[in-house]
PDB file of C-alpha atoms in Angstrom:
ATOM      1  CA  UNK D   5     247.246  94.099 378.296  1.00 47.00           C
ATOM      2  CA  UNK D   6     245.123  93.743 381.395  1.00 44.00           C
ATOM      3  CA  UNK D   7     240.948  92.594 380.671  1.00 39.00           C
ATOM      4  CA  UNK D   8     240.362  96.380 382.485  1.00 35.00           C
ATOM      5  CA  UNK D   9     242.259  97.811 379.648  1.00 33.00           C
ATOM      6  CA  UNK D  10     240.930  96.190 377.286  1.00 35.00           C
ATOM      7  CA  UNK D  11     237.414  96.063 378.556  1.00 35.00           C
ATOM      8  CA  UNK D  12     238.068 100.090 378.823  1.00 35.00           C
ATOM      9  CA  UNK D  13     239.213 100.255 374.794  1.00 35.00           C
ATOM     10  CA  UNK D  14     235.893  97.913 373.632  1.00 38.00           C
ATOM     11  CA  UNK D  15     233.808 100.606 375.677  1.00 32.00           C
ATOM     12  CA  UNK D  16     235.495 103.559 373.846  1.00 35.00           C
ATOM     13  CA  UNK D  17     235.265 102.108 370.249  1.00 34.00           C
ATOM     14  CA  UNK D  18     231.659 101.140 371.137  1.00 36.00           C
ATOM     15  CA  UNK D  19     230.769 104.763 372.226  1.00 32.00           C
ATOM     16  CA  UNK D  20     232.881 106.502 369.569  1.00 36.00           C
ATOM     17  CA  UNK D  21     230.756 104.186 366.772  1.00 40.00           C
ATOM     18  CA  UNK D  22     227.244 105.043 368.495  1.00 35.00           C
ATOM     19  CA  UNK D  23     228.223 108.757 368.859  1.00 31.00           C
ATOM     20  CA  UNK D  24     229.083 108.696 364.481  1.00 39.00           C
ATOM     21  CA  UNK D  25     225.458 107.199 363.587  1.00 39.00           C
ATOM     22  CA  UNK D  26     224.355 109.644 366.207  1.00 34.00           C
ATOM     23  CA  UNK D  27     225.619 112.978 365.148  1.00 37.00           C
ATOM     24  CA  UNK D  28     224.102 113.183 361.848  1.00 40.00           C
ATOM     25  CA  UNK D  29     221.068 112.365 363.300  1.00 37.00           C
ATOM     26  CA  UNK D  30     220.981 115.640 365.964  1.00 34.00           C
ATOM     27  CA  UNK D  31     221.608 117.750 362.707  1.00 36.00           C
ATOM     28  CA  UNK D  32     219.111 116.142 360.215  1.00 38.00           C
ATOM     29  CA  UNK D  33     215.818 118.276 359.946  1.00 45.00           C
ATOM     30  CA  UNK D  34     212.969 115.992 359.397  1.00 51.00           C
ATOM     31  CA  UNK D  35     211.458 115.732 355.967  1.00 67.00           C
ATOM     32  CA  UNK D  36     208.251 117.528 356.309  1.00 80.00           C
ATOM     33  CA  UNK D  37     204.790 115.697 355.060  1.00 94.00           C
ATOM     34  CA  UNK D  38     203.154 117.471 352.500  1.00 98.00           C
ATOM     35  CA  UNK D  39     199.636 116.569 351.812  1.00 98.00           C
ATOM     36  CA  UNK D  40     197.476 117.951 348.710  1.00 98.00           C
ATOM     37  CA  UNK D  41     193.738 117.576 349.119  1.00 98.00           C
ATOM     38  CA  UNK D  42     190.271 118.439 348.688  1.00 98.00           C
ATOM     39  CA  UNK D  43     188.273 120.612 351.582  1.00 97.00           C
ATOM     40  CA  UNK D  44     184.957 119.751 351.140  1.00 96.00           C
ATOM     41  CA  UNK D  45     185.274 116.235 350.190  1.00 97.00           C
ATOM     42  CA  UNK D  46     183.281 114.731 348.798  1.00 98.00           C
ATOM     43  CA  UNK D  47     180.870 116.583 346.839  1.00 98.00           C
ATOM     44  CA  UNK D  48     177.790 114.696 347.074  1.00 98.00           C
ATOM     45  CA  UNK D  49     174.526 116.653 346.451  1.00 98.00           C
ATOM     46  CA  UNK D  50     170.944 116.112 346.068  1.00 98.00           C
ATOM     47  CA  UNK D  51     168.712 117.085 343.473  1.00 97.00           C
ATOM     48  CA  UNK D  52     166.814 118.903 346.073  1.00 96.00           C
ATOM     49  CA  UNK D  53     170.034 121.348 346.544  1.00 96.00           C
ATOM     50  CA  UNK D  54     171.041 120.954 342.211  1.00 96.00           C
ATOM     51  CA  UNK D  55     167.404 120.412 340.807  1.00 96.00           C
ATOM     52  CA  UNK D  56     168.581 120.827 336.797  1.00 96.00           C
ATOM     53  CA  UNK D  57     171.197 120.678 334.468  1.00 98.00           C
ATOM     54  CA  UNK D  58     173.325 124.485 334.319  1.00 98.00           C
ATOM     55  CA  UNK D  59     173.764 124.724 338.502  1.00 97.00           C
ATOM     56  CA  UNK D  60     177.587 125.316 339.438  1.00 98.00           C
ATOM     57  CA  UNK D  61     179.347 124.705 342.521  1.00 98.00           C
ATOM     58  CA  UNK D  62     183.096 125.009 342.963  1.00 98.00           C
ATOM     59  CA  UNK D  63     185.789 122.554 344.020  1.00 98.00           C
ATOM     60  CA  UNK D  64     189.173 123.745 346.287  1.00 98.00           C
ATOM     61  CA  UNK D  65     192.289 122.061 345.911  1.00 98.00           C
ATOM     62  CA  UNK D  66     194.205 122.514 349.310  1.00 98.00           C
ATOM     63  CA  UNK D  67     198.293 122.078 350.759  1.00 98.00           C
ATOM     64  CA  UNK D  68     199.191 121.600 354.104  1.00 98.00           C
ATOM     65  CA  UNK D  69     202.151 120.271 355.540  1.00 98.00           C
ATOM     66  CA  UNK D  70     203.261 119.171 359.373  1.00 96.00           C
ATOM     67  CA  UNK D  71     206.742 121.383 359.420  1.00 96.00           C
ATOM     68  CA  UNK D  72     207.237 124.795 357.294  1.00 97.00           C
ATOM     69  CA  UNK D  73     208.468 124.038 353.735  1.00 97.00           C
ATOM     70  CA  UNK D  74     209.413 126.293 350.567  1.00 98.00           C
ATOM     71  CA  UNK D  75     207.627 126.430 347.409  1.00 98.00           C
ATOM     72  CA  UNK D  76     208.400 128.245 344.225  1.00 98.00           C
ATOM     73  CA  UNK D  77     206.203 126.194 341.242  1.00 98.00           C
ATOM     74  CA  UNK D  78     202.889 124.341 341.751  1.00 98.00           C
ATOM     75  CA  UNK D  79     201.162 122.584 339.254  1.00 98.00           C
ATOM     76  CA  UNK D  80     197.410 120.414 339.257  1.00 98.00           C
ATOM     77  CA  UNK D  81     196.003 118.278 336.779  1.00 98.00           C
ATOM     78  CA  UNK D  82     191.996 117.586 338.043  1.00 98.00           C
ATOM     79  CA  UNK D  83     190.086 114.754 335.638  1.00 99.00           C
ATOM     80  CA  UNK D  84     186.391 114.169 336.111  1.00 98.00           C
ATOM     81  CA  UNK D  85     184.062 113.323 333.522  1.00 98.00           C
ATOM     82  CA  UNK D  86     182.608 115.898 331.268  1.00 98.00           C
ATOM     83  CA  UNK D  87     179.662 114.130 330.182  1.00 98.00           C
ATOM     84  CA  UNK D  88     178.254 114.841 334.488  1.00 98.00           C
ATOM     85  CA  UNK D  89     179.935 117.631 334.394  1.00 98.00           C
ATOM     86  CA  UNK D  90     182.273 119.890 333.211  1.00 98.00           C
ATOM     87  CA  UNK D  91     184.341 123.017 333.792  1.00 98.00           C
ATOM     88  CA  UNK D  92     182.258 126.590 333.741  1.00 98.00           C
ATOM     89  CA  UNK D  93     183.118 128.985 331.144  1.00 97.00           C
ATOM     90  CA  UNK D  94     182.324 132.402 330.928  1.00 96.00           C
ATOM     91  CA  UNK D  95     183.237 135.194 328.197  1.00 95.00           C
ATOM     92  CA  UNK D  96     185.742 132.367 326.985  1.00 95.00           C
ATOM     93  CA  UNK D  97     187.579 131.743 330.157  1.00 97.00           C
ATOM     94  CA  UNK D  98     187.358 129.310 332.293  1.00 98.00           C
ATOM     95  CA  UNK D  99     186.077 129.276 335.388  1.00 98.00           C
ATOM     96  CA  UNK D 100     189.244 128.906 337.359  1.00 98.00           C
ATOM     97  CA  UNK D 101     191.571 130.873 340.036  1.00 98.00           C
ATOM     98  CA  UNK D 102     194.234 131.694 340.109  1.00 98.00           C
ATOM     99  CA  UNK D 103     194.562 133.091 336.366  1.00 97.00           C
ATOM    100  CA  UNK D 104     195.447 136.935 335.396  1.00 95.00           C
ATOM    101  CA  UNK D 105     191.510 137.294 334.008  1.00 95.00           C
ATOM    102  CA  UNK D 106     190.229 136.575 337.250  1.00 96.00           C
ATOM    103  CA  UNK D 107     192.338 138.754 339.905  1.00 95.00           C
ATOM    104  CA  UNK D 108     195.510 137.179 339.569  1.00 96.00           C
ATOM    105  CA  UNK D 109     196.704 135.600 343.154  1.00 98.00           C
ATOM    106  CA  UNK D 110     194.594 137.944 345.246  1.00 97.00           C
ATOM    107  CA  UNK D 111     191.458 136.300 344.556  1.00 97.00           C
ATOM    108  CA  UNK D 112     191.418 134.928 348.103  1.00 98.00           C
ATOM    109  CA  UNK D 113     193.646 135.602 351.087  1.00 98.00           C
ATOM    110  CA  UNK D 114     194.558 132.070 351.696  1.00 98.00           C
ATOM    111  CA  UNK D 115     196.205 131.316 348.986  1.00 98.00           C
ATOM    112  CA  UNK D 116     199.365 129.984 348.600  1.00 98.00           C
ATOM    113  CA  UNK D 117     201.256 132.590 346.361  1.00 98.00           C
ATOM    114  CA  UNK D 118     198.402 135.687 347.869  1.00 98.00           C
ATOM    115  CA  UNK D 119     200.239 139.084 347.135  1.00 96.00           C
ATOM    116  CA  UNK D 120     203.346 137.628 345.821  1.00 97.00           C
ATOM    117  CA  UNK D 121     204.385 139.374 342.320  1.00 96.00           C
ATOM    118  CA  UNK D 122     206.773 138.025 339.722  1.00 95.00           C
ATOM    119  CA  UNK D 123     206.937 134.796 337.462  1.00 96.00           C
ATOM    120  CA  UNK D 124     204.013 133.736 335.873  1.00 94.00           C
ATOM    121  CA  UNK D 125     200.360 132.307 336.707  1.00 92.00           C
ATOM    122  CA  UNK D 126     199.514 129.860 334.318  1.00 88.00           C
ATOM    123  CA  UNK D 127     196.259 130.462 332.218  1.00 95.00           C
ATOM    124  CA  UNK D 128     193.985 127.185 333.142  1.00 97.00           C
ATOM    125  CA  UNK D 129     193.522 124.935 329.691  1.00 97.00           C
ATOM    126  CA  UNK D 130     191.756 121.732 329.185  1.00 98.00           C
ATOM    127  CA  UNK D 131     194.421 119.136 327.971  1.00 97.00           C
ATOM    128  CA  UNK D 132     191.905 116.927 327.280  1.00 98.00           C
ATOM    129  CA  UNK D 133     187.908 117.086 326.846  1.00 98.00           C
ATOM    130  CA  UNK D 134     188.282 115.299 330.860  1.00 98.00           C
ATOM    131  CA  UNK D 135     190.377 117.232 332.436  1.00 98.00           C
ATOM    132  CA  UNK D 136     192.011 120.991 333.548  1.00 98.00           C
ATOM    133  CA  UNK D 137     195.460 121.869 334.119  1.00 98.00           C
ATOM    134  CA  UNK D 138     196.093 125.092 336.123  1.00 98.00           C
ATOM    135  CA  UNK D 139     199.868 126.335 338.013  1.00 98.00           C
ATOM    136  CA  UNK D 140     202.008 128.878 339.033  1.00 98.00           C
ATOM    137  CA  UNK D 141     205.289 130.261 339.020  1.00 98.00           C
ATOM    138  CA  UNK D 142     207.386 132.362 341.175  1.00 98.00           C
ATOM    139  CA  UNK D 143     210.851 133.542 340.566  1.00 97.00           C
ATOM    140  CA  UNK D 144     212.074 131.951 343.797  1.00 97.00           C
ATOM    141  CA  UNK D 145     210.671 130.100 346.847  1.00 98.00           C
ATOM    142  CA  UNK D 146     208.595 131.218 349.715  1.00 98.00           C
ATOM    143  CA  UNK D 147     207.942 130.092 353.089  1.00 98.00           C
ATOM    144  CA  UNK D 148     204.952 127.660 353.794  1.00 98.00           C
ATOM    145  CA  UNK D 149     204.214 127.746 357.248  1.00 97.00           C
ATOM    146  CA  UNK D 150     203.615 124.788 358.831  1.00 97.00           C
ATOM    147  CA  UNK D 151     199.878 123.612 359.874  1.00 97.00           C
ATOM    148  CA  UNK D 152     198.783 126.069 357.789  1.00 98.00           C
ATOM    149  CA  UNK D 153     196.593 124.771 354.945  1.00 98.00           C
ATOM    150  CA  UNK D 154     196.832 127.522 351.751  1.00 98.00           C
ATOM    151  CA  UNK D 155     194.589 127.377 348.649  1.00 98.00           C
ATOM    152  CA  UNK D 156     196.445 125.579 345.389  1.00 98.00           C
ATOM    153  CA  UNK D 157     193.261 126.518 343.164  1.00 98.00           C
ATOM    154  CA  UNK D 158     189.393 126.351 342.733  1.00 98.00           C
ATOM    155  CA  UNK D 159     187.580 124.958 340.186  1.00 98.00           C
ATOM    156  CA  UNK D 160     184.231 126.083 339.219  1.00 98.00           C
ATOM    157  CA  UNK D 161     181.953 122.837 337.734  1.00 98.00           C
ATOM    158  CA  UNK D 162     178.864 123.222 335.717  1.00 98.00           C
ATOM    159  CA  UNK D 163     176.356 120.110 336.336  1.00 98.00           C
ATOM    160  CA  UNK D 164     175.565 118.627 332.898  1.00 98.00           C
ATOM    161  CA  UNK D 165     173.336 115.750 333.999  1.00 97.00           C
ATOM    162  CA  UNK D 166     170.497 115.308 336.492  1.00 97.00           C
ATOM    163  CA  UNK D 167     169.567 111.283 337.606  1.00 97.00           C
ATOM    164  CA  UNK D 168     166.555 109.696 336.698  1.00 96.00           C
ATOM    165  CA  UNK D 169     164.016 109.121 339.362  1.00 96.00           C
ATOM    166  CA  UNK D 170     165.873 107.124 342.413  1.00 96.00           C
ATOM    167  CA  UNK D 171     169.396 107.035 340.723  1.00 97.00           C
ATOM    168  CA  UNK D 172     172.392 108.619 341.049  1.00 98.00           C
ATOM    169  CA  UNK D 173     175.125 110.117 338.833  1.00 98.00           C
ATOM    170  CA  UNK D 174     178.673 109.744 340.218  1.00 98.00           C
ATOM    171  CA  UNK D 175     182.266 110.597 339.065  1.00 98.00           C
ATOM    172  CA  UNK D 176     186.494 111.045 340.444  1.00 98.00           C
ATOM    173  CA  UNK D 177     187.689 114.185 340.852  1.00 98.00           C
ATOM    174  CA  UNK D 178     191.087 112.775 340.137  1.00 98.00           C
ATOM    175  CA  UNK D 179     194.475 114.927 341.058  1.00 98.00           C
ATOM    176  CA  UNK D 180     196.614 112.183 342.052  1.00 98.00           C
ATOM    177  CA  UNK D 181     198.867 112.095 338.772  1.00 98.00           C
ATOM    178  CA  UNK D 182     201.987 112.592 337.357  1.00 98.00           C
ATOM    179  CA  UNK D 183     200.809 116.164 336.162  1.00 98.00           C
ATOM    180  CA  UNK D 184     200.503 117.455 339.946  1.00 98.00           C
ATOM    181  CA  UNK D 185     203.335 118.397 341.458  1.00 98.00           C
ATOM    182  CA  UNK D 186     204.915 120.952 344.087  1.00 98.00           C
ATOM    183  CA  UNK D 187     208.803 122.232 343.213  1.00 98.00           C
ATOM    184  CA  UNK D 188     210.812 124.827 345.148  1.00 98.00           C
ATOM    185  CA  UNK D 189     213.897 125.990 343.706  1.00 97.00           C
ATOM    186  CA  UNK D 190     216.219 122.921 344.073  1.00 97.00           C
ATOM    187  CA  UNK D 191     213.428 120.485 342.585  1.00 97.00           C
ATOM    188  CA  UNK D 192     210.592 118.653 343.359  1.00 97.00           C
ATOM    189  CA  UNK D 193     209.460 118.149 346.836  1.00 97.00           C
ATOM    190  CA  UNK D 194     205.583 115.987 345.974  1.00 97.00           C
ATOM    191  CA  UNK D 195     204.939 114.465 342.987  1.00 97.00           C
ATOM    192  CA  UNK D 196     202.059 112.544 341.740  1.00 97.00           C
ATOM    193  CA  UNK D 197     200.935 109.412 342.090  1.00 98.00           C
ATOM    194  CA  UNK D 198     201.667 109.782 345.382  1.00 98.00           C
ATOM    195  CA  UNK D 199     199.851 108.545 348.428  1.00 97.00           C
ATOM    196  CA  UNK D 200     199.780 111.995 349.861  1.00 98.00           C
ATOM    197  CA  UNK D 201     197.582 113.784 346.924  1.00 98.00           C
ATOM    198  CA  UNK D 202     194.631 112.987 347.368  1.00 98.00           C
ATOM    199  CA  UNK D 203     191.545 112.145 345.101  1.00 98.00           C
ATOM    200  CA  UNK D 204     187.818 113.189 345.843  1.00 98.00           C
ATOM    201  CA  UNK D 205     184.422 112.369 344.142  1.00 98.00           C
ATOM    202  CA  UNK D 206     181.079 113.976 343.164  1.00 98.00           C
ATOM    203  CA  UNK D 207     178.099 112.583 343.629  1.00 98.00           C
ATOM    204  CA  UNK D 208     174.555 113.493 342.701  1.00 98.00           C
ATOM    205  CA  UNK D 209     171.338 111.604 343.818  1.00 98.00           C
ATOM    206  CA  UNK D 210     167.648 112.140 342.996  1.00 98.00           C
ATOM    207  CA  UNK D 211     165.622 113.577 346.279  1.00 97.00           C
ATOM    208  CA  UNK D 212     161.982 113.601 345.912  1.00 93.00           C
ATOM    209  CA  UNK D 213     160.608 116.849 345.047  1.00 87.00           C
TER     210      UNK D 213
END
């Protein structure tokens, strides 16, 4: 065998091997990044804006993602620290969407399941004196578009504690745990901890009167 032949058989075995890592790679769709966050963040106030104990504002939980992805079943576990403040409650519910006391999924337009029927909405529940659990539930998945942030849920907090003269009162607004998750209807596609849920804070400082 002449070094032309040969040369002309290491060329085609080299091509043939690049072309096999290759072709799977022309076919594989790209994971998409999936990101769970707060919008504000933080939630840092004055005492000029919250000047006593009983004032509410409300937190949003948020999903976005950089490619469309399904979704079926989401789930969010939010700690903070009841003692600063604590979930609202009215009537004996609590102060959170989406539930079936407080409009169901069409309490605002951007949210994720908005207008979708069938499965279940969780009702939200405290777990633990620190923390609220809220979810839903379809019966199959639907279509997330991509760059297209959607509402998970919104919390309504009830300030329990003002600061003394020239402090501050701070605590986590903690999501980024095992008990926050996104499924569609093979499995899981974000789970907590995870570096893509992120955590947010709330802050309170005295302003002078």
């Amino acid at each position: 065998m002449n070094k032309r032949l040969m040369s002309s058989f290491a060329l085609a075995i080299t091509l043939m091997m690049a072309l096999s890592i290759l072709a799977p790679l022309r076919i594989t769709k790209a994971a998409p990044t999936i990101t769970i966050y707060f919008d504000p963040h933080p939630y840092e106030f004055t005492t000029a804006v919250i000047p006593s104990a009983g004032a509410r504002f409300n937190v949003t939980i948020w999903v976005v993602s950089d490619t469309d992805f399904n979704l079926m079943m989401w789930e969010v576990r939010l700690f903070f620290n009841p003692s600063i403040i604590d979930v609202a409650m009215e009537d004996g519910i609590y102060r959170v969407w989406p539930q079936d006391a407080l409009g169901g999924r069409n309490f605002d337009e951007r949210y994720v399941f908005y207008g979708e029927v069938g499965g279940m909405t969780t009702t939200p529940n405290k777990p633990s004196t620190d923390s609220i659990l809220a979810g839903d539930l379809l019966m199959g998945d639907i279509t997330v578009p991509a760059d297209t942030p959607k509402i998970l849920c919104v919390v309504e907090f009830e300030v329990k504690q003002i600061p003394d003269k020239g402090g501050e009162l701070y605590c986590d607004l903690a999501i980024n745990n095992d008990e926050t998750y996104l499924y569609d209807s093979v499995g899981p596609i974000l789970v907590g901890p995870n570096p893509n849920i992120h955590d947010s804070w709330y802050k309170l400082t005295w302003a002078p009167p």
